[in-house]
Amino acid sequence: MIPGPAGPLTTLAHGIGSQHDLPISPFYAFAGAFAALFVSFLALGLLWSSSRFRGERSGLALPAGLERVADAPATRTTLRGLGLAAALAVLLCLLLGPDDPARNPAPGAVYVLLWAGLVPASLLLGPVWSLLNPLRTLHRLCRRLPRARRRHHAPAPLPARLGQWPAAAGLFGFTWLELAAPDPASTTTLLSALALYAAVHLAFAARYGERWFADADAFEAYSSLLARLSPLGRRSDGHLVLRNPFHGLDATPERPGLVATVCVLLGSTAYDGYSDTPSWINTLQTSPLGRTPTATLGLLTAIALVATLYCLCAAATRLVCGPHPRPLTAFAHSLVPIALGYLVAHYFSLLVTEGPRTVTIALGTDNAPEPLPPLGPGGLAALQVIAVVTGHVLGVIAAHDRSVRLFPPARAVAGQLPLLALMIIYTIGGIGLLLN
């Protein structure tokens, strides 16, 4: 993460603290988590015998005037302009600002306001990055140039097998930059990475059209996945609606690369937490491979472990319930609330402390105040454990509803036992990272 002054506040701002920073009993944390999972599993098995989620067919339509404002060209143009202006401001800071994250707001804008800030923004407002994305805006502006108009041709269709694999690769690249790169907050490193990312996506968008961003842009995929749990959404008829977030989650498209995208989110967040532990820090400092190769292997291992456990769970579910044409993607949506729980637990304090300081630096205020944690150690511990456990319980509910829809009643509950075991393993790992 972004380097800052050493001290206890730095650890809290990072999101995961050691046990003396988070004074909560491991017994009560694990007991409460297991009780919540088992009670929810038993209650669902007894009381929830048919599917209740209707995906994009559900939702209460919002007033027509509000929908007109949200869809108005002026609104969308303003949001695109804001996104492009913010990107240009970050670019200027990287080009002209000091190579010091304590005095340059660009690293905080990327690692805090963008990465962590997209979590609450997407939960409250939906997939906002599709409107703010400066690369979309640049692509549109380039298409309006006279030379581009003369050479205009119909975009090539995206290969169906491509799915979200480019987004998964982009998310891995960003998390590698944040967690394993030699100097992630360096202006040179950030400028090079952002320039490469922009060049690649603009080149592919020139071939495949604007749809490329919806399918392949890492931050759009990230925002869209989190927005599945937003109370705001679009019904299948296009109307803006207020909905039960489970309906939006149920409508998550089962596409190639979906599992990889969610596993990158889960695995990278888990590695981010583990990277703060003294044992891993000592490993990085003493590894004969060097810090960056060792950190890269650690990040890959965390993602591979999360993916392997999920694949084993999917295989076990198929053995118990019988063949299914999409054994991996059928339940991938149930991992989204788990990823959200980890993101909230890990980045809440980072966003609310480093976010305001980044804005203060951007406004040119000298001697920006040291960020203070919004909660005491006990309150932060409770928030983190509740976020992780709540994410897993929501995952159990989403998986149960999908199971009773796909499988006969006699097999639906039994088929969830592998998923319950997976949730327990993920819970042990998540809470263990909080307390260790």
PDB file of C-alpha atoms in Angstrom, residues 105-351:
ATOM      1  CA  PRO A 105      -2.081  13.298  -4.335  1.00  0.00           C
ATOM      2  CA  ALA A 106      -1.812  11.024  -7.391  1.00  0.00           C
ATOM      3  CA  PRO A 107      -0.953   7.764  -5.521  1.00  0.00           C
ATOM      4  CA  GLY A 108      -3.772   8.364  -3.062  1.00  0.00           C
ATOM      5  CA  ALA A 109      -6.170   9.144  -5.901  1.00  0.00           C
ATOM      6  CA  VAL A 110      -5.406   5.811  -7.573  1.00  0.00           C
ATOM      7  CA  TYR A 111      -4.980   3.454  -4.609  1.00  0.00           C
ATOM      8  CA  VAL A 112      -7.501   5.037  -2.225  1.00  0.00           C
ATOM      9  CA  LEU A 113     -10.119   7.203  -3.961  1.00  0.00           C
ATOM     10  CA  LEU A 114     -10.401   4.973  -7.043  1.00  0.00           C
ATOM     11  CA  TRP A 115      -9.752   1.465  -5.738  1.00  0.00           C
ATOM     12  CA  ALA A 116     -11.335   1.756  -2.290  1.00  0.00           C
ATOM     13  CA  GLY A 117     -13.786   4.537  -3.163  1.00  0.00           C
ATOM     14  CA  LEU A 118     -15.447   2.517  -5.927  1.00  0.00           C
ATOM     15  CA  VAL A 119     -16.778   0.131  -3.267  1.00  0.00           C
ATOM     16  CA  PRO A 120     -19.267   2.516  -1.570  1.00  0.00           C
ATOM     17  CA  ALA A 121     -19.905   4.418  -4.821  1.00  0.00           C
ATOM     18  CA  SER A 122     -20.928   1.249  -6.677  1.00  0.00           C
ATOM     19  CA  LEU A 123     -22.981  -0.047  -3.756  1.00  0.00           C
ATOM     20  CA  LEU A 124     -24.956   3.177  -3.484  1.00  0.00           C
ATOM     21  CA  LEU A 125     -25.223   4.317  -7.107  1.00  0.00           C
ATOM     22  CA  GLY A 126     -24.682   1.257  -9.263  1.00  0.00           C
ATOM     23  CA  PRO A 127     -21.928   0.703 -11.875  1.00  0.00           C
ATOM     24  CA  VAL A 128     -20.727   4.313 -11.795  1.00  0.00           C
ATOM     25  CA  TRP A 129     -17.364   3.668 -13.423  1.00  0.00           C
ATOM     26  CA  SER A 130     -19.016   2.976 -16.772  1.00  0.00           C
ATOM     27  CA  LEU A 131     -19.996   6.673 -16.804  1.00  0.00           C
ATOM     28  CA  LEU A 132     -16.844   8.082 -15.218  1.00  0.00           C
ATOM     29  CA  ASN A 133     -14.352   5.925 -17.123  1.00  0.00           C
ATOM     30  CA  PRO A 134     -12.003   8.413 -18.867  1.00  0.00           C
ATOM     31  CA  LEU A 135     -10.925   5.783 -21.400  1.00  0.00           C
ATOM     32  CA  ARG A 136     -14.496   5.500 -22.670  1.00  0.00           C
ATOM     33  CA  THR A 137     -14.609   9.266 -23.033  1.00  0.00           C
ATOM     34  CA  LEU A 138     -11.267   9.372 -24.864  1.00  0.00           C
ATOM     35  CA  HIS A 139     -12.452   6.624 -27.200  1.00  0.00           C
ATOM     36  CA  ARG A 140     -15.594   8.612 -28.012  1.00  0.00           C
ATOM     37  CA  LEU A 141     -13.603  11.786 -28.609  1.00  0.00           C
ATOM     38  CA  CYS A 142     -11.153   9.961 -30.885  1.00  0.00           C
ATOM     39  CA  ARG A 143     -14.015   8.577 -32.954  1.00  0.00           C
ATOM     40  CA  ARG A 144     -15.211  12.147 -33.601  1.00  0.00           C
ATOM     41  CA  LEU A 145     -11.924  13.262 -35.120  1.00  0.00           C
ATOM     42  CA  PRO A 146     -12.192  13.913 -38.889  1.00  0.00           C
ATOM     43  CA  ARG A 147      -9.614  11.262 -39.784  1.00  0.00           C
ATOM     44  CA  ALA A 148     -11.322   8.680 -37.603  1.00  0.00           C
ATOM     45  CA  ARG A 149     -14.661   9.471 -39.236  1.00  0.00           C
ATOM     46  CA  ARG A 150     -13.206   8.883 -42.687  1.00  0.00           C
ATOM     47  CA  ARG A 151     -11.805   5.521 -41.581  1.00  0.00           C
ATOM     48  CA  HIS A 152     -14.880   4.552 -39.578  1.00  0.00           C
ATOM     49  CA  HIS A 153     -15.804   0.891 -39.848  1.00  0.00           C
ATOM     50  CA  ALA A 154     -18.081  -1.399 -37.923  1.00  0.00           C
ATOM     51  CA  PRO A 155     -16.384  -2.791 -34.803  1.00  0.00           C
ATOM     52  CA  ALA A 156     -15.429  -6.442 -34.867  1.00  0.00           C
ATOM     53  CA  PRO A 157     -17.542  -8.726 -32.659  1.00  0.00           C
ATOM     54  CA  LEU A 158     -15.989  -9.723 -29.362  1.00  0.00           C
ATOM     55  CA  PRO A 159     -15.111 -13.430 -29.186  1.00  0.00           C
ATOM     56  CA  ALA A 160     -17.652 -15.138 -26.919  1.00  0.00           C
ATOM     57  CA  ARG A 161     -14.937 -17.114 -25.137  1.00  0.00           C
ATOM     58  CA  LEU A 162     -13.160 -13.916 -24.134  1.00  0.00           C
ATOM     59  CA  GLY A 163     -15.771 -12.981 -21.528  1.00  0.00           C
ATOM     60  CA  GLN A 164     -14.275 -11.244 -18.507  1.00  0.00           C
ATOM     61  CA  TRP A 165     -10.826 -12.783 -18.787  1.00  0.00           C
ATOM     62  CA  PRO A 166      -9.214  -9.452 -19.806  1.00  0.00           C
ATOM     63  CA  ALA A 167     -10.830  -7.806 -16.764  1.00  0.00           C
ATOM     64  CA  ALA A 168      -9.487 -10.549 -14.506  1.00  0.00           C
ATOM     65  CA  ALA A 169      -6.015 -10.032 -15.986  1.00  0.00           C
ATOM     66  CA  GLY A 170      -6.313  -6.276 -15.499  1.00  0.00           C
ATOM     67  CA  LEU A 171      -7.366  -6.679 -11.872  1.00  0.00           C
ATOM     68  CA  PHE A 172      -4.410  -8.948 -11.264  1.00  0.00           C
ATOM     69  CA  GLY A 173      -2.106  -6.392 -12.879  1.00  0.00           C
ATOM     70  CA  PHE A 174      -3.434  -3.608 -10.671  1.00  0.00           C
ATOM     71  CA  THR A 175      -3.187  -5.639  -7.469  1.00  0.00           C
ATOM     72  CA  TRP A 176       0.321  -6.723  -8.463  1.00  0.00           C
ATOM     73  CA  LEU A 177       1.239  -3.070  -8.939  1.00  0.00           C
ATOM     74  CA  GLU A 178      -0.176  -2.212  -5.514  1.00  0.00           C
ATOM     75  CA  LEU A 179       1.154  -5.199  -3.562  1.00  0.00           C
ATOM     76  CA  ALA A 180       4.240  -6.554  -5.317  1.00  0.00           C
ATOM     77  CA  ALA A 181       5.788  -3.874  -7.528  1.00  0.00           C
ATOM     78  CA  PRO A 182       9.129  -2.483  -6.284  1.00  0.00           C
ATOM     79  CA  ASP A 183       7.878   1.079  -5.760  1.00  0.00           C
ATOM     80  CA  PRO A 184       4.106   1.290  -6.331  1.00  0.00           C
ATOM     81  CA  ALA A 185       3.743   4.902  -5.150  1.00  0.00           C
ATOM     82  CA  SER A 186       6.533   6.208  -7.396  1.00  0.00           C
ATOM     83  CA  THR A 187       5.327   8.702  -9.970  1.00  0.00           C
ATOM     84  CA  THR A 188       7.386   6.934 -12.666  1.00  0.00           C
ATOM     85  CA  THR A 189       5.891   3.541 -11.820  1.00  0.00           C
ATOM     86  CA  LEU A 190       2.336   4.833 -11.717  1.00  0.00           C
ATOM     87  CA  LEU A 191       2.700   6.909 -14.885  1.00  0.00           C
ATOM     88  CA  SER A 192       4.158   3.954 -16.808  1.00  0.00           C
ATOM     89  CA  ALA A 193       1.466   1.556 -15.589  1.00  0.00           C
ATOM     90  CA  LEU A 194      -1.423   3.903 -16.340  1.00  0.00           C
ATOM     91  CA  ALA A 195      -0.042   4.780 -19.771  1.00  0.00           C
ATOM     92  CA  LEU A 196       0.343   1.101 -20.673  1.00  0.00           C
ATOM     93  CA  TYR A 197      -3.157   0.311 -19.408  1.00  0.00           C
ATOM     94  CA  ALA A 198      -4.693   3.172 -21.379  1.00  0.00           C
ATOM     95  CA  ALA A 199      -2.813   2.319 -24.579  1.00  0.00           C
ATOM     96  CA  VAL A 200      -3.859  -1.345 -24.480  1.00  0.00           C
ATOM     97  CA  HIS A 201      -7.529  -0.624 -23.858  1.00  0.00           C
ATOM     98  CA  LEU A 202      -7.798   2.190 -26.379  1.00  0.00           C
ATOM     99  CA  ALA A 203      -6.186  -0.030 -29.007  1.00  0.00           C
ATOM    100  CA  PHE A 204      -8.629  -2.878 -28.386  1.00  0.00           C
ATOM    101  CA  ALA A 205     -11.568  -0.458 -28.230  1.00  0.00           C
ATOM    102  CA  ALA A 206     -10.584   0.845 -31.660  1.00  0.00           C
ATOM    103  CA  ARG A 207     -11.014  -2.705 -32.968  1.00  0.00           C
ATOM    104  CA  TYR A 208     -13.973  -3.975 -30.940  1.00  0.00           C
ATOM    105  CA  GLY A 209     -15.833  -0.764 -30.192  1.00  0.00           C
ATOM    106  CA  GLU A 210     -17.013   0.752 -26.937  1.00  0.00           C
ATOM    107  CA  ARG A 211     -18.408  -2.556 -25.713  1.00  0.00           C
ATOM    108  CA  TRP A 212     -14.806  -3.586 -25.051  1.00  0.00           C
ATOM    109  CA  PHE A 213     -14.777  -1.489 -21.877  1.00  0.00           C
ATOM    110  CA  ALA A 214     -17.903  -3.117 -20.424  1.00  0.00           C
ATOM    111  CA  ASP A 215     -16.472  -6.588 -20.972  1.00  0.00           C
ATOM    112  CA  ALA A 216     -12.742  -6.102 -20.465  1.00  0.00           C
ATOM    113  CA  ASP A 217     -11.953  -2.993 -18.409  1.00  0.00           C
ATOM    114  CA  ALA A 218     -10.824  -4.104 -14.960  1.00  0.00           C
ATOM    115  CA  PHE A 219     -12.375  -1.194 -13.075  1.00  0.00           C
ATOM    116  CA  GLU A 220     -15.690  -1.436 -14.927  1.00  0.00           C
ATOM    117  CA  ALA A 221     -15.866  -5.152 -14.106  1.00  0.00           C
ATOM    118  CA  TYR A 222     -14.965  -4.368 -10.488  1.00  0.00           C
ATOM    119  CA  SER A 223     -17.618  -1.657 -10.209  1.00  0.00           C
ATOM    120  CA  SER A 224     -20.268  -3.715 -12.017  1.00  0.00           C
ATOM    121  CA  LEU A 225     -19.767  -6.746  -9.784  1.00  0.00           C
ATOM    122  CA  LEU A 226     -20.119  -4.675  -6.616  1.00  0.00           C
ATOM    123  CA  ALA A 227     -23.120  -2.870  -8.113  1.00  0.00           C
ATOM    124  CA  ARG A 228     -24.928  -6.199  -8.283  1.00  0.00           C
ATOM    125  CA  LEU A 229     -25.597  -5.638  -4.568  1.00  0.00           C
ATOM    126  CA  SER A 230     -26.796  -2.072  -5.048  1.00  0.00           C
ATOM    127  CA  PRO A 231     -30.445  -1.238  -4.271  1.00  0.00           C
ATOM    128  CA  LEU A 232     -30.465   0.750  -7.528  1.00  0.00           C
ATOM    129  CA  GLY A 233     -30.539  -1.142 -10.790  1.00  0.00           C
ATOM    130  CA  ARG A 234     -31.998  -1.572 -14.244  1.00  0.00           C
ATOM    131  CA  ARG A 235     -34.910  -3.865 -14.873  1.00  0.00           C
ATOM    132  CA  SER A 236     -34.954  -5.990 -18.017  1.00  0.00           C
ATOM    133  CA  ASP A 237     -37.260  -3.409 -19.620  1.00  0.00           C
ATOM    134  CA  GLY A 238     -34.608  -0.710 -19.098  1.00  0.00           C
ATOM    135  CA  HIS A 239     -36.335   1.180 -16.289  1.00  0.00           C
ATOM    136  CA  LEU A 240     -34.368   2.454 -13.309  1.00  0.00           C
ATOM    137  CA  VAL A 241     -35.676   0.598 -10.248  1.00  0.00           C
ATOM    138  CA  LEU A 242     -35.295   0.199  -6.519  1.00  0.00           C
ATOM    139  CA  ARG A 243     -34.750  -3.485  -5.820  1.00  0.00           C
ATOM    140  CA  ASN A 244     -33.774  -6.112  -3.318  1.00  0.00           C
ATOM    141  CA  PRO A 245     -29.986  -6.405  -3.794  1.00  0.00           C
ATOM    142  CA  PHE A 246     -30.312 -10.196  -3.993  1.00  0.00           C
ATOM    143  CA  HIS A 247     -32.257  -9.809  -7.242  1.00  0.00           C
ATOM    144  CA  GLY A 248     -29.394  -7.834  -8.742  1.00  0.00           C
ATOM    145  CA  LEU A 249     -26.902 -10.423  -7.519  1.00  0.00           C
ATOM    146  CA  ASP A 250     -28.979 -13.213  -9.027  1.00  0.00           C
ATOM    147  CA  ALA A 251     -28.804 -11.434 -12.406  1.00  0.00           C
ATOM    148  CA  THR A 252     -24.984 -11.632 -12.529  1.00  0.00           C
ATOM    149  CA  PRO A 253     -24.172 -12.924 -16.050  1.00  0.00           C
ATOM    150  CA  GLU A 254     -22.581 -16.390 -16.065  1.00  0.00           C
ATOM    151  CA  ARG A 255     -19.737 -15.577 -18.410  1.00  0.00           C
ATOM    152  CA  PRO A 256     -16.237 -16.922 -19.037  1.00  0.00           C
ATOM    153  CA  GLY A 257     -13.785 -15.263 -16.665  1.00  0.00           C
ATOM    154  CA  LEU A 258     -16.353 -14.485 -13.957  1.00  0.00           C
ATOM    155  CA  VAL A 259     -14.867 -16.988 -11.530  1.00  0.00           C
ATOM    156  CA  ALA A 260     -11.358 -15.727 -12.262  1.00  0.00           C
ATOM    157  CA  THR A 261     -12.408 -12.109 -11.675  1.00  0.00           C
ATOM    158  CA  VAL A 262     -13.974 -12.841  -8.290  1.00  0.00           C
ATOM    159  CA  CYS A 263     -11.075 -15.097  -7.240  1.00  0.00           C
ATOM    160  CA  VAL A 264      -8.581 -12.338  -8.066  1.00  0.00           C
ATOM    161  CA  LEU A 265     -10.557  -9.965  -5.825  1.00  0.00           C
ATOM    162  CA  LEU A 266     -10.729 -12.487  -2.980  1.00  0.00           C
ATOM    163  CA  GLY A 267      -7.168 -13.756  -3.290  1.00  0.00           C
ATOM    164  CA  SER A 268      -5.517 -10.357  -3.664  1.00  0.00           C
ATOM    165  CA  THR A 269      -7.397  -8.944  -0.668  1.00  0.00           C
ATOM    166  CA  ALA A 270      -6.404 -11.981   1.399  1.00  0.00           C
ATOM    167  CA  TYR A 271      -2.779 -11.557   0.353  1.00  0.00           C
ATOM    168  CA  ASP A 272      -2.920  -7.856   1.197  1.00  0.00           C
ATOM    169  CA  GLY A 273      -3.940  -8.797   4.725  1.00  0.00           C
ATOM    170  CA  TYR A 274      -1.317 -11.538   5.039  1.00  0.00           C
ATOM    171  CA  SER A 275       1.424  -9.282   3.680  1.00  0.00           C
ATOM    172  CA  ASP A 276       1.268  -7.257   6.919  1.00  0.00           C
ATOM    173  CA  THR A 277       2.129 -10.195   9.150  1.00  0.00           C
ATOM    174  CA  PRO A 278       5.639 -10.277  10.666  1.00  0.00           C
ATOM    175  CA  SER A 279       6.321 -13.771   9.295  1.00  0.00           C
ATOM    176  CA  TRP A 280       5.644 -12.719   5.694  1.00  0.00           C
ATOM    177  CA  ILE A 281       7.563  -9.467   6.065  1.00  0.00           C
ATOM    178  CA  ASN A 282      10.538 -11.505   7.306  1.00  0.00           C
ATOM    179  CA  THR A 283      10.122 -13.875   4.351  1.00  0.00           C
ATOM    180  CA  LEU A 284      10.207 -10.968   1.905  1.00  0.00           C
ATOM    181  CA  GLN A 285      13.325  -9.532   3.531  1.00  0.00           C
ATOM    182  CA  THR A 286      15.247 -12.814   3.602  1.00  0.00           C
ATOM    183  CA  SER A 287      14.065 -14.541   0.411  1.00  0.00           C
ATOM    184  CA  PRO A 288      16.914 -15.366  -2.002  1.00  0.00           C
ATOM    185  CA  LEU A 289      14.553 -14.587  -4.895  1.00  0.00           C
ATOM    186  CA  GLY A 290      14.215 -10.960  -3.868  1.00  0.00           C
ATOM    187  CA  ARG A 291      11.211  -9.027  -2.624  1.00  0.00           C
ATOM    188  CA  THR A 292       9.284  -8.549  -5.887  1.00  0.00           C
ATOM    189  CA  PRO A 293       9.462 -12.170  -7.173  1.00  0.00           C
ATOM    190  CA  THR A 294       8.582 -13.484  -3.709  1.00  0.00           C
ATOM    191  CA  ALA A 295       5.648 -11.096  -3.348  1.00  0.00           C
ATOM    192  CA  THR A 296       4.459 -12.041  -6.839  1.00  0.00           C
ATOM    193  CA  LEU A 297       4.564 -15.738  -5.951  1.00  0.00           C
ATOM    194  CA  GLY A 298       2.692 -15.015  -2.723  1.00  0.00           C
ATOM    195  CA  LEU A 299      -0.017 -13.097  -4.578  1.00  0.00           C
ATOM    196  CA  LEU A 300      -0.375 -15.827  -7.211  1.00  0.00           C
ATOM    197  CA  THR A 301      -0.517 -18.496  -4.502  1.00  0.00           C
ATOM    198  CA  ALA A 302      -3.298 -16.683  -2.628  1.00  0.00           C
ATOM    199  CA  ILE A 303      -5.389 -16.312  -5.784  1.00  0.00           C
ATOM    200  CA  ALA A 304      -4.713 -19.920  -6.842  1.00  0.00           C
ATOM    201  CA  LEU A 305      -5.699 -21.195  -3.398  1.00  0.00           C
ATOM    202  CA  VAL A 306      -9.019 -19.327  -3.476  1.00  0.00           C
ATOM    203  CA  ALA A 307      -9.729 -20.571  -7.018  1.00  0.00           C
ATOM    204  CA  THR A 308      -8.733 -24.174  -6.248  1.00  0.00           C
ATOM    205  CA  LEU A 309     -11.019 -24.336  -3.219  1.00  0.00           C
ATOM    206  CA  TYR A 310     -13.923 -22.998  -5.258  1.00  0.00           C
ATOM    207  CA  CYS A 311     -13.296 -25.441  -8.119  1.00  0.00           C
ATOM    208  CA  LEU A 312     -13.162 -28.362  -5.681  1.00  0.00           C
ATOM    209  CA  CYS A 313     -16.430 -27.161  -4.174  1.00  0.00           C
ATOM    210  CA  ALA A 314     -18.059 -26.963  -7.620  1.00  0.00           C
ATOM    211  CA  ALA A 315     -16.846 -30.485  -8.434  1.00  0.00           C
ATOM    212  CA  ALA A 316     -18.217 -31.822  -5.135  1.00  0.00           C
ATOM    213  CA  THR A 317     -21.573 -30.113  -5.751  1.00  0.00           C
ATOM    214  CA  ARG A 318     -21.764 -31.745  -9.163  1.00  0.00           C
ATOM    215  CA  LEU A 319     -21.040 -35.168  -7.655  1.00  0.00           C
ATOM    216  CA  VAL A 320     -23.784 -34.745  -5.047  1.00  0.00           C
ATOM    217  CA  CYS A 321     -26.456 -33.159  -7.262  1.00  0.00           C
ATOM    218  CA  GLY A 322     -25.688 -34.623 -10.657  1.00  0.00           C
ATOM    219  CA  PRO A 323     -24.377 -33.106 -13.917  1.00  0.00           C
ATOM    220  CA  HIS A 324     -24.810 -29.432 -14.597  1.00  0.00           C
ATOM    221  CA  PRO A 325     -23.789 -27.639 -17.797  1.00  0.00           C
ATOM    222  CA  ARG A 326     -22.116 -24.742 -15.947  1.00  0.00           C
ATOM    223  CA  PRO A 327     -20.782 -26.155 -12.665  1.00  0.00           C
ATOM    224  CA  LEU A 328     -18.258 -23.350 -12.126  1.00  0.00           C
ATOM    225  CA  THR A 329     -20.214 -20.242 -13.067  1.00  0.00           C
ATOM    226  CA  ALA A 330     -23.589 -21.345 -11.633  1.00  0.00           C
ATOM    227  CA  PHE A 331     -22.613 -20.362  -8.086  1.00  0.00           C
ATOM    228  CA  ALA A 332     -19.896 -17.800  -8.812  1.00  0.00           C
ATOM    229  CA  HIS A 333     -22.298 -14.961  -7.968  1.00  0.00           C
ATOM    230  CA  SER A 334     -22.357 -16.188  -4.342  1.00  0.00           C
ATOM    231  CA  LEU A 335     -18.686 -15.204  -4.031  1.00  0.00           C
ATOM    232  CA  VAL A 336     -19.436 -11.536  -4.771  1.00  0.00           C
ATOM    233  CA  PRO A 337     -20.825 -10.673  -1.283  1.00  0.00           C
ATOM    234  CA  ILE A 338     -17.864 -12.518   0.260  1.00  0.00           C
ATOM    235  CA  ALA A 339     -15.469 -10.381  -1.765  1.00  0.00           C
ATOM    236  CA  LEU A 340     -17.428  -7.307  -0.712  1.00  0.00           C
ATOM    237  CA  GLY A 341     -17.144  -8.284   2.964  1.00  0.00           C
ATOM    238  CA  TYR A 342     -13.377  -8.616   2.654  1.00  0.00           C
ATOM    239  CA  LEU A 343     -13.099  -5.303   0.801  1.00  0.00           C
ATOM    240  CA  VAL A 344     -15.095  -3.462   3.468  1.00  0.00           C
ATOM    241  CA  ALA A 345     -13.122  -5.095   6.280  1.00  0.00           C
ATOM    242  CA  HIS A 346      -9.816  -4.350   4.638  1.00  0.00           C
ATOM    243  CA  TYR A 347     -10.237  -0.899   3.123  1.00  0.00           C
ATOM    244  CA  PHE A 348     -12.766   0.917   5.310  1.00  0.00           C
ATOM    245  CA  SER A 349     -10.264   2.656   7.562  1.00  0.00           C
ATOM    246  CA  LEU A 350      -7.919   3.302   4.633  1.00  0.00           C
ATOM    247  CA  LEU A 351     -10.667   5.133   2.733  1.00  0.00           C
TER     248      LEU A 351
END
